Amino acid sequence: MNIFTNRDIKRLFIMLFCVIGALIILSQLYCWLAADAFNVIFFLFSLLLAAGVFTGCYLYFHRQQQMIENAISQISLFVSGDSSARIESDNEGSLYKLFHEINTLATTLNAHAVREQNTKDFLRNTISDISHQLKTPLAALVIYNSLLQDECEDKMAVRNFALKSEKEIERIETLVQNLLKITRLDAGAIIMDKHIENISDMMNDLKAHFEIRAEQENKEIILSGRNNETLLCDRDWLIEAVSNIVKNALDHTDANSQIYIEWNRLPSVTQIIIKDNGSGIHPEDIHHIFKRFYRSRFSKDTRGVGLGLPLSKAIVEAHDGSIAVDSVLDGGSTFVLSFLNLTKL
């Protein structure tokens, strides 16, 4: 009798009882007055009809009540933490449409919960990575500061430790700046100021930036491409993206190595290609190099913080471009930056 806890259903049955009862009484009264006799057969038929109507209504509302109770049970399971709980909604009808919408809402809430958990995990891992990356230079600074105090009379030792301290400070500054840049790109807080730029001019500026380091390490940066090729881009940000890849190439090549920067225009895309003949990327790492703070167990680089390539990828994608890499272990790496060409309508 749970169905009668619903006030509207209870009122409906009372109304049906009153209407059918009144109809039977009036019908029998009419028969008695018109035929001067009580019609037993008609009375029994009326009772049977009334019983049929009440039974049909009861069974219908009883099934509806069972469906609602099952829906409430599934909702309770979902609220208690069972993310797979769903209401059966395969049939047609308004109630099933409601159940379907509830299932859709549950799926949406699940997606939000998963995304929120992923965000929390990402923030926790990022904070852990940042802490780990800062520990090394900070520990080095503490040591150098202690040595400086002990060697305060030895000017050469003071100068040497001061230079080492400066490098560690630069390392911390690079980490912080790259983090800020990636965070701003992720948040959409940076709007690319795009203009038609000459690629040759940009790559020559980039080469000039690394020229002193390349000479000191006895390496060569070679440019190759037509002088009149252009690209719609934010000049400073695009140079930043290519610079990170070139820096990565310088870090992983030996003396007497060459780093090639090429650009060319294809029918649908303009490509900037950075090649080196360095140590290459281990096959185990090739699918992870654009992950933040990723450090290969095969890498000999102990100073990198794992943010350069992820930052380059974020910048390229902010230009609606794509970045791909191909590498052979001990045979060098090739990075390809592709940007869609403007089309005239």
XYZ file of C-alpha atoms in Angstrom, residues 151-276:
126
model
C 87.075 31.145 2.155
C 86.412 34.843 2.631
C 90.130 35.688 2.348
C 90.734 33.690 -0.849
C 89.478 36.010 -3.595
C 89.785 33.362 -6.323
C 87.728 30.856 -4.316
C 85.143 33.546 -3.510
C 84.847 34.427 -7.193
C 84.525 30.761 -8.176
C 81.763 30.075 -5.650
C 80.022 33.335 -6.555
C 79.872 32.254 -10.226
C 78.489 28.861 -9.221
C 75.883 30.529 -7.013
C 74.890 32.781 -9.921
C 74.296 29.732 -12.134
C 72.083 28.129 -9.499
C 70.106 31.356 -9.136
C 69.664 31.469 -12.922
C 68.453 27.885 -12.804
C 65.800 28.791 -10.211
C 64.800 31.871 -12.211
C 64.421 29.795 -15.399
C 62.245 27.274 -13.585
C 59.983 29.967 -12.138
C 59.696 31.885 -15.429
C 58.847 28.758 -17.418
C 56.261 27.732 -14.848
C 54.637 31.147 -15.031
C 54.585 31.040 -18.833
C 53.020 27.567 -19.003
C 50.471 28.468 -16.321
C 49.436 31.622 -18.179
C 49.142 29.704 -21.450
C 47.022 27.012 -19.779
C 44.753 29.611 -18.214
C 44.274 31.410 -21.527
C 45.644 34.565 -19.944
C 47.963 35.177 -22.894
C 46.565 36.413 -26.190
C 48.940 35.832 -29.065
C 49.703 39.124 -30.821
C 49.944 37.651 -34.304
C 51.405 39.455 -37.292
C 52.874 38.394 -40.603
C 56.528 37.787 -39.728
C 59.523 36.906 -41.881
C 60.750 33.473 -40.781
C 64.331 34.086 -41.936
C 64.597 37.217 -39.792
C 63.279 35.388 -36.724
C 65.648 32.436 -37.150
C 68.635 34.751 -37.649
C 67.767 36.534 -34.394
C 67.531 33.145 -32.688
C 70.912 32.060 -34.088
C 72.506 35.285 -32.839
C 71.128 34.553 -29.356
C 72.911 31.164 -29.205
C 75.988 32.175 -31.206
C 78.315 32.726 -28.242
C 77.367 29.434 -26.580
C 77.706 27.541 -29.853
C 81.207 28.970 -30.394
C 82.257 28.141 -26.836
C 81.079 24.541 -27.269
C 82.509 24.288 -30.804
C 79.077 23.666 -32.338
C 77.414 25.158 -35.412
C 73.848 26.334 -36.006
C 72.978 26.157 -39.701
C 69.943 27.931 -41.182
C 68.229 26.802 -44.363
C 65.135 28.265 -46.042
C 63.876 30.904 -48.441
C 64.399 34.469 -47.291
C 60.884 35.620 -48.231
C 58.837 32.983 -46.392
C 56.408 34.456 -43.854
C 54.224 33.145 -41.050
C 51.304 34.590 -39.088
C 52.548 34.359 -35.520
C 53.492 36.115 -32.311
C 57.183 36.760 -32.991
C 58.469 36.647 -29.408
C 56.518 33.556 -28.424
C 57.420 31.602 -31.544
C 61.114 32.404 -31.081
C 60.703 31.173 -27.495
C 59.255 27.862 -28.735
C 62.051 27.245 -31.254
C 64.710 28.454 -28.789
C 63.734 25.814 -26.237
C 64.178 23.086 -28.842
C 67.519 24.508 -30.013
C 68.704 24.758 -26.400
C 67.672 21.143 -25.897
C 69.696 20.211 -28.996
C 72.763 22.075 -27.699
C 72.427 20.263 -24.378
C 72.448 16.849 -26.027
C 75.117 17.216 -28.700
C 78.890 16.869 -28.475
C 81.574 19.211 -29.755
C 81.849 19.587 -33.547
C 78.124 18.921 -33.909
C 75.689 20.753 -36.198
C 72.165 21.910 -35.469
C 70.024 22.617 -38.518
C 67.036 24.959 -38.555
C 65.041 24.667 -41.774
C 61.755 26.175 -42.890
C 59.620 25.607 -45.936
C 56.128 26.255 -47.164
C 53.980 23.311 -48.264
C 50.539 23.571 -49.921
C 48.655 23.430 -46.624
C 51.222 24.066 -43.877
C 54.403 25.967 -43.156
C 56.993 23.933 -41.295
C 59.958 24.839 -39.108
C 62.300 21.867 -38.659
C 65.055 21.579 -36.064
C 67.551 18.733 -36.584
C 70.609 17.666 -34.631
